[in-house]
């Protein structure tokens, strides 16, 4: 049977559909999302939750003339399907396919690129101001989740929105979830007395009751509506927005297209900032995702009938080794505390939070606050460990500098998803941390070569009494044996893994491929000592200078951007030590946006897999030395 979805080429096609057809279309879209995410992996819960909301938005507004800004963007699948990317949807998150986040380069309907949370209100306000300055008339709509609304950037935007009072529509997707249950006083305020999920349930039950007993008639319906209005006004948080200068509509049943359309039509007529609170269910329509929203926030491929993952990966991940080491260490040292910014599950701290709840802090999507909160704890004698993905710590650059490093406070930063990150595209790559942490005063920058070294590094980091960062990738460990007793690694001391004539100085997860590449290169008479750098700061000066002799070759390797990274640190050391006449090359990642794909696919594209390393190093040895000058500056 032909699907209604097949007749949708652009959002305008929605306007021809009846209410019933729109409901059928919502089911078809859910089925497509479910089928695709089950194959490719992706953000399931958030996308199933906003199907009706997105249909209503595109029915009422005129994209791309009207600008829709998706906060985080992990809920944009229906939007992509409706805006000309239905036929490419099978390639979601795949190499050469479409991104799982909004992308201006992909479509004129994607008004703003997102991936990091809490930016939509600021961007939308900027667009609204620009529109008015240009004398244009279109609408600007920001769609933000209740989790993302707790982020500092969003609150700063609300502050200015209430002040400027520009014409701007905010759609609050209220599902009481971030990745985990929403935390904090702000989210408690939203849900107080009556939960949103309960609201949906009551509304659905009332509707079916009235359908079943039609003889109750209009007076009952009318009385019911009046009562509902009263309840809504009393229980829901319109007041806070009103007091900020933002008009409030809601709550609106976020799975009832007609109610949503009515609310958006009303919003369209308002000449100022207006917020519509839409109550939705994460994972709507797929029971495993509805009942296990954390598991299906970002899922790998799974069996639709059971919700079970298709691929069982064996062996612990770096994140889980970190989580286990944290429990072990915290039991020995009661000053150790764990902090996460809404990523308890992803950073491997879930078990810690259950076993040591009083020593675990989920601060919400608030990386900046997480860091300064840790400073406050550190200055008072505690040993906070802040576990944040590399890409999200970028938010807290100034807090790391101003609130931790300048005071030389013992805060440990554990950067998960450092290096190449699969599936999520450019916004989620963790490639900058070495460069943005290396120049911070007092900061020690480390990376383990395997999961056993990770537990020693965590133990060491807590012993150093300085700011320390430890980075590792989104990956399984190498399967090495785990030591029972933890050791403090001497700061700035590297490890010679394999001897040789020239130096291949490898950082973190690049040590293993460096070793493989060096063995391969021996066949071509290229003799490389492989050194596990362990530290990008302080560097192992003695080890580097042992190889940095005139006529010698030094190659550095890291899964991070080369500019300003660990290799740059080595180059700076050679400069300072006035070591010239050395062939020098930094291998790593170029500055820029990375292609979509699995980690291994991206590594192959940028030449950081073993064959790529062999090729790059061979090429380097084959390039003739320039006459005169400083060969060290080559490469
Ligand atoms: C700055 C930043 N920190 C953390 C994340 C990881 N993250 C992605 S989605 C999400 C939850 C967002 O919750 P909400 O806005 O309520 O949307 P929902 O998933 O409930 O639809 C988090 C924490 C992020 N994308 N950006």
PDB file of N, CA and C and ligand atoms in Angstrom, residues 43 45-47 50 71-72 74-75 101 115-118 144-149 173-180 182 280 282 297 341-343 364-367 389 391-392 395 428, ligand 1:
ATOM      1  N   UNK A  43      20.087   8.391  17.719  1.00  0.00           N
ATOM      2  CA  UNK A  43      19.327   8.910  18.865  1.00  0.00           C
ATOM      3  C   UNK A  43      17.865   8.522  18.675  1.00  0.00           C
ATOM      4  N   UNK A  45      15.243   7.703  21.292  1.00  0.00           N
ATOM      5  CA  UNK A  45      14.210   8.212  22.203  1.00  0.00           C
ATOM      6  C   UNK A  45      13.817   9.635  21.873  1.00  0.00           C
ATOM      7  N   UNK A  46      14.806  10.510  21.691  1.00  0.00           N
ATOM      8  CA  UNK A  46      14.497  11.925  21.454  1.00  0.00           C
ATOM      9  C   UNK A  46      13.734  12.097  20.150  1.00  0.00           C
ATOM     10  N   UNK A  47      14.076  11.292  19.130  1.00  0.00           N
ATOM     11  CA  UNK A  47      13.413  11.438  17.832  1.00  0.00           C
ATOM     12  C   UNK A  47      11.994  10.893  17.822  1.00  0.00           C
ATOM     13  N   UNK A  50       9.415  13.464  19.240  1.00  0.00           N
ATOM     14  CA  UNK A  50       9.037  14.763  18.639  1.00  0.00           C
ATOM     15  C   UNK A  50       8.420  14.632  17.244  1.00  0.00           C
ATOM     16  N   UNK A  71      17.782  22.629  19.259  1.00  0.00           N
ATOM     17  CA  UNK A  71      18.821  22.590  20.289  1.00  0.00           C
ATOM     18  C   UNK A  71      19.399  21.174  20.388  1.00  0.00           C
ATOM     19  N   UNK A  72      20.683  21.065  20.515  1.00  0.00           N
ATOM     20  CA  UNK A  72      21.444  19.810  20.433  1.00  0.00           C
ATOM     21  C   UNK A  72      21.323  19.242  19.018  1.00  0.00           C
ATOM     22  N   UNK A  74      19.751  16.491  18.241  1.00  0.00           N
ATOM     23  CA  UNK A  74      19.630  15.027  18.251  1.00  0.00           C
ATOM     24  C   UNK A  74      18.181  14.581  18.118  1.00  0.00           C
ATOM     25  N   UNK A  75      17.300  15.507  17.775  1.00  0.00           N
ATOM     26  CA  UNK A  75      15.871  15.186  17.610  1.00  0.00           C
ATOM     27  C   UNK A  75      15.402  15.623  16.219  1.00  0.00           C
ATOM     28  N   UNK A 101      22.643  15.225  12.977  1.00  0.00           N
ATOM     29  CA  UNK A 101      22.418  16.546  13.570  1.00  0.00           C
ATOM     30  C   UNK A 101      22.145  17.539  12.429  1.00  0.00           C
ATOM     31  N   UNK A 115      24.796  20.394  18.013  1.00  0.00           N
ATOM     32  CA  UNK A 115      25.404  19.134  18.461  1.00  0.00           C
ATOM     33  C   UNK A 115      25.677  19.257  19.948  1.00  0.00           C
ATOM     34  N   UNK A 116      26.165  20.437  20.325  1.00  0.00           N
ATOM     35  CA  UNK A 116      26.356  20.747  21.742  1.00  0.00           C
ATOM     36  C   UNK A 116      25.069  21.420  22.241  1.00  0.00           C
ATOM     37  N   UNK A 117      24.755  21.168  23.506  1.00  0.00           N
ATOM     38  CA  UNK A 117      23.448  21.584  24.018  1.00  0.00           C
ATOM     39  C   UNK A 117      23.359  23.078  24.345  1.00  0.00           C
ATOM     40  N   UNK A 118      22.131  23.536  24.417  1.00  0.00           N
ATOM     41  CA  UNK A 118      21.746  24.829  25.008  1.00  0.00           C
ATOM     42  C   UNK A 118      22.059  26.061  24.163  1.00  0.00           C
ATOM     43  N   UNK A 144      13.765  23.588  22.101  1.00  0.00           N
ATOM     44  CA  UNK A 144      14.750  23.253  23.136  1.00  0.00           C
ATOM     45  C   UNK A 144      14.148  22.252  24.119  1.00  0.00           C
ATOM     46  N   UNK A 145      14.968  21.289  24.554  1.00  0.00           N
ATOM     47  CA  UNK A 145      14.499  20.314  25.531  1.00  0.00           C
ATOM     48  C   UNK A 145      14.620  20.852  26.944  1.00  0.00           C
ATOM     49  N   UNK A 146      13.882  20.238  27.867  1.00  0.00           N
ATOM     50  CA  UNK A 146      13.952  20.733  29.249  1.00  0.00           C
ATOM     51  C   UNK A 146      15.331  20.465  29.856  1.00  0.00           C
ATOM     52  N   UNK A 147      16.037  19.437  29.361  1.00  0.00           N
ATOM     53  CA  UNK A 147      17.404  19.193  29.835  1.00  0.00           C
ATOM     54  C   UNK A 147      18.314  20.322  29.386  1.00  0.00           C
ATOM     55  N   UNK A 148      18.234  20.653  28.115  1.00  0.00           N
ATOM     56  CA  UNK A 148      19.122  21.685  27.568  1.00  0.00           C
ATOM     57  C   UNK A 148      18.805  23.066  28.124  1.00  0.00           C
ATOM     58  N   UNK A 149      17.548  23.270  28.532  1.00  0.00           N
ATOM     59  CA  UNK A 149      17.186  24.573  29.097  1.00  0.00           C
ATOM     60  C   UNK A 149      17.880  24.810  30.439  1.00  0.00           C
ATOM     61  N   UNK A 173      10.401  21.416  24.610  1.00  0.00           N
ATOM     62  CA  UNK A 173      10.070  19.988  24.543  1.00  0.00           C
ATOM     63  C   UNK A 173      10.266  19.398  25.942  1.00  0.00           C
ATOM     64  N   UNK A 174       9.156  19.233  26.617  1.00  0.00           N
ATOM     65  CA  UNK A 174       9.189  18.889  28.044  1.00  0.00           C
ATOM     66  C   UNK A 174       8.927  17.392  28.209  1.00  0.00           C
ATOM     67  N   UNK A 175       9.999  16.628  28.469  1.00  0.00           N
ATOM     68  CA  UNK A 175       9.808  15.185  28.663  1.00  0.00           C
ATOM     69  C   UNK A 175      10.425  14.693  29.965  1.00  0.00           C
ATOM     70  N   UNK A 176      10.857  15.648  30.774  1.00  0.00           N
ATOM     71  CA  UNK A 176      11.436  15.353  32.100  1.00  0.00           C
ATOM     72  C   UNK A 176      12.683  14.488  32.039  1.00  0.00           C
ATOM     73  N   UNK A 177      13.285  14.419  30.850  1.00  0.00           N
ATOM     74  CA  UNK A 177      14.509  13.639  30.714  1.00  0.00           C
ATOM     75  C   UNK A 177      15.584  14.501  30.074  1.00  0.00           C
ATOM     76  N   UNK A 178      16.813  14.270  30.525  1.00  0.00           N
ATOM     77  CA  UNK A 178      17.965  14.703  29.746  1.00  0.00           C
ATOM     78  C   UNK A 178      18.392  13.391  29.081  1.00  0.00           C
ATOM     79  N   UNK A 179      19.647  12.927  29.234  1.00  0.00           N
ATOM     80  CA  UNK A 179      19.927  11.546  28.811  1.00  0.00           C
ATOM     81  C   UNK A 179      19.402  10.648  29.921  1.00  0.00           C
ATOM     82  N   UNK A 180      19.702  11.044  31.149  1.00  0.00           N
ATOM     83  CA  UNK A 180      19.126  10.375  32.312  1.00  0.00           C
ATOM     84  C   UNK A 180      17.967  11.261  32.784  1.00  0.00           C
ATOM     85  N   UNK A 182      16.188  14.188  34.359  1.00  0.00           N
ATOM     86  CA  UNK A 182      16.659  15.555  34.537  1.00  0.00           C
ATOM     87  C   UNK A 182      16.978  15.832  35.996  1.00  0.00           C
ATOM     88  N   UNK A 280       5.915  15.852  26.019  1.00  0.00           N
ATOM     89  CA  UNK A 280       6.121  14.686  25.146  1.00  0.00           C
ATOM     90  C   UNK A 280       6.708  13.524  25.944  1.00  0.00           C
ATOM     91  N   UNK A 282       9.610  10.597  25.758  1.00  0.00           N
ATOM     92  CA  UNK A 282      10.796  10.113  25.053  1.00  0.00           C
ATOM     93  C   UNK A 282      10.532   8.661  24.656  1.00  0.00           C
ATOM     94  N   UNK A 297      18.785   6.485  24.352  1.00  0.00           N
ATOM     95  CA  UNK A 297      19.084   7.877  24.004  1.00  0.00           C
ATOM     96  C   UNK A 297      19.960   7.869  22.750  1.00  0.00           C
ATOM     97  N   UNK A 341      28.592  16.145  34.004  1.00  0.00           N
ATOM     98  CA  UNK A 341      27.616  17.125  33.508  1.00  0.00           C
ATOM     99  C   UNK A 341      26.614  16.379  32.623  1.00  0.00           C
ATOM    100  N   UNK A 342      25.654  15.738  33.254  1.00  0.00           N
ATOM    101  CA  UNK A 342      24.551  15.026  32.579  1.00  0.00           C
ATOM    102  C   UNK A 342      25.005  13.810  31.777  1.00  0.00           C
ATOM    103  N   UNK A 343      26.205  13.302  32.059  1.00  0.00           N
ATOM    104  CA  UNK A 343      26.705  12.173  31.285  1.00  0.00           C
ATOM    105  C   UNK A 343      27.153  11.035  32.196  1.00  0.00           C
ATOM    106  N   UNK A 364      23.893  18.377  35.773  1.00  0.00           N
ATOM    107  CA  UNK A 364      23.080  18.751  34.618  1.00  0.00           C
ATOM    108  C   UNK A 364      23.994  19.197  33.472  1.00  0.00           C
ATOM    109  N   UNK A 365      23.377  19.680  32.390  1.00  0.00           N
ATOM    110  CA  UNK A 365      24.193  20.093  31.228  1.00  0.00           C
ATOM    111  C   UNK A 365      24.831  21.432  31.569  1.00  0.00           C
ATOM    112  N   UNK A 366      25.912  21.381  32.321  1.00  0.00           N
ATOM    113  CA  UNK A 366      26.464  22.610  32.897  1.00  0.00           C
ATOM    114  C   UNK A 366      27.968  22.409  33.110  1.00  0.00           C
ATOM    115  N   UNK A 367      28.692  22.276  32.002  1.00  0.00           N
ATOM    116  CA  UNK A 367      30.120  21.969  32.086  1.00  0.00           C
ATOM    117  C   UNK A 367      30.896  23.056  32.806  1.00  0.00           C
ATOM    118  N   UNK A 389      33.157  14.601  28.380  1.00  0.00           N
ATOM    119  CA  UNK A 389      33.683  14.271  27.058  1.00  0.00           C
ATOM    120  C   UNK A 389      34.605  15.411  26.605  1.00  0.00           C
ATOM    121  N   UNK A 391      34.994  16.906  23.823  1.00  0.00           N
ATOM    122  CA  UNK A 391      34.366  17.983  23.040  1.00  0.00           C
ATOM    123  C   UNK A 391      33.546  18.931  23.924  1.00  0.00           C
ATOM    124  N   UNK A 392      32.964  18.404  25.014  1.00  0.00           N
ATOM    125  CA  UNK A 392      32.114  19.259  25.853  1.00  0.00           C
ATOM    126  C   UNK A 392      32.921  20.077  26.860  1.00  0.00           C
ATOM    127  N   UNK A 395      33.571  23.907  26.382  1.00  0.00           N
ATOM    128  CA  UNK A 395      32.700  24.914  26.986  1.00  0.00           C
ATOM    129  C   UNK A 395      33.327  25.591  28.202  1.00  0.00           C
ATOM    130  N   UNK A 428      31.135  16.404  17.503  1.00  0.00           N
ATOM    131  CA  UNK A 428      31.440  15.529  18.632  1.00  0.00           C
ATOM    132  C   UNK A 428      32.889  15.039  18.655  1.00  0.00           C
TER     133      UNK A 428
HETATM  134  C1  LIG B   1      27.292  20.860  25.996  1.00  0.00           C
HETATM  135  C2  LIG B   1      26.737  19.459  25.910  1.00  0.00           C
HETATM  136  N1  LIG B   1      26.816  18.644  26.989  1.00  0.00           N
HETATM  137  C3  LIG B   1      26.323  17.388  26.901  1.00  0.00           C
HETATM  138  C4  LIG B   1      25.735  16.939  25.765  1.00  0.00           C
HETATM  139  C5  LIG B   1      25.245  15.497  25.652  1.00  0.00           C
HETATM  140  N2  LIG B   1      23.791  15.448  25.492  1.00  0.00           N
HETATM  141  C6  LIG B   1      23.207  15.243  24.305  1.00  0.00           C
HETATM  142  S1  LIG B   1      21.558  15.251  24.378  1.00  0.00           S
HETATM  143  C7  LIG B   1      21.579  15.491  26.022  1.00  0.00           C
HETATM  144  C8  LIG B   1      20.279  15.574  26.758  1.00  0.00           C
HETATM  145  C9  LIG B   1      19.433  16.673  26.265  1.00  0.00           C
HETATM  146  O1  LIG B   1      18.238  16.681  26.993  1.00  0.00           O
HETATM  147  P1  LIG B   1      16.998  17.494  26.457  1.00  0.00           P
HETATM  148  O2  LIG B   1      17.429  18.822  25.975  1.00  0.00           O
HETATM  149  O3  LIG B   1      15.949  17.480  27.499  1.00  0.00           O
HETATM  150  O4  LIG B   1      16.534  16.689  25.184  1.00  0.00           O
HETATM  151  P2  LIG B   1      15.866  15.240  25.106  1.00  0.00           P
HETATM  152  O5  LIG B   1      16.999  14.291  24.863  1.00  0.00           O
HETATM  153  O6  LIG B   1      15.154  14.974  26.385  1.00  0.00           O
HETATM  154  O7  LIG B   1      14.962  15.323  23.949  1.00  0.00           O
HETATM  155  C10 LIG B   1      22.881  15.574  26.506  1.00  0.00           C
HETATM  156  C11 LIG B   1      23.256  15.756  27.911  1.00  0.00           C
HETATM  157  C12 LIG B   1      25.672  17.826  24.668  1.00  0.00           C
HETATM  158  N3  LIG B   1      25.148  17.453  23.497  1.00  0.00           N
HETATM  159  N4  LIG B   1      26.169  19.066  24.782  1.00  0.00           N
END
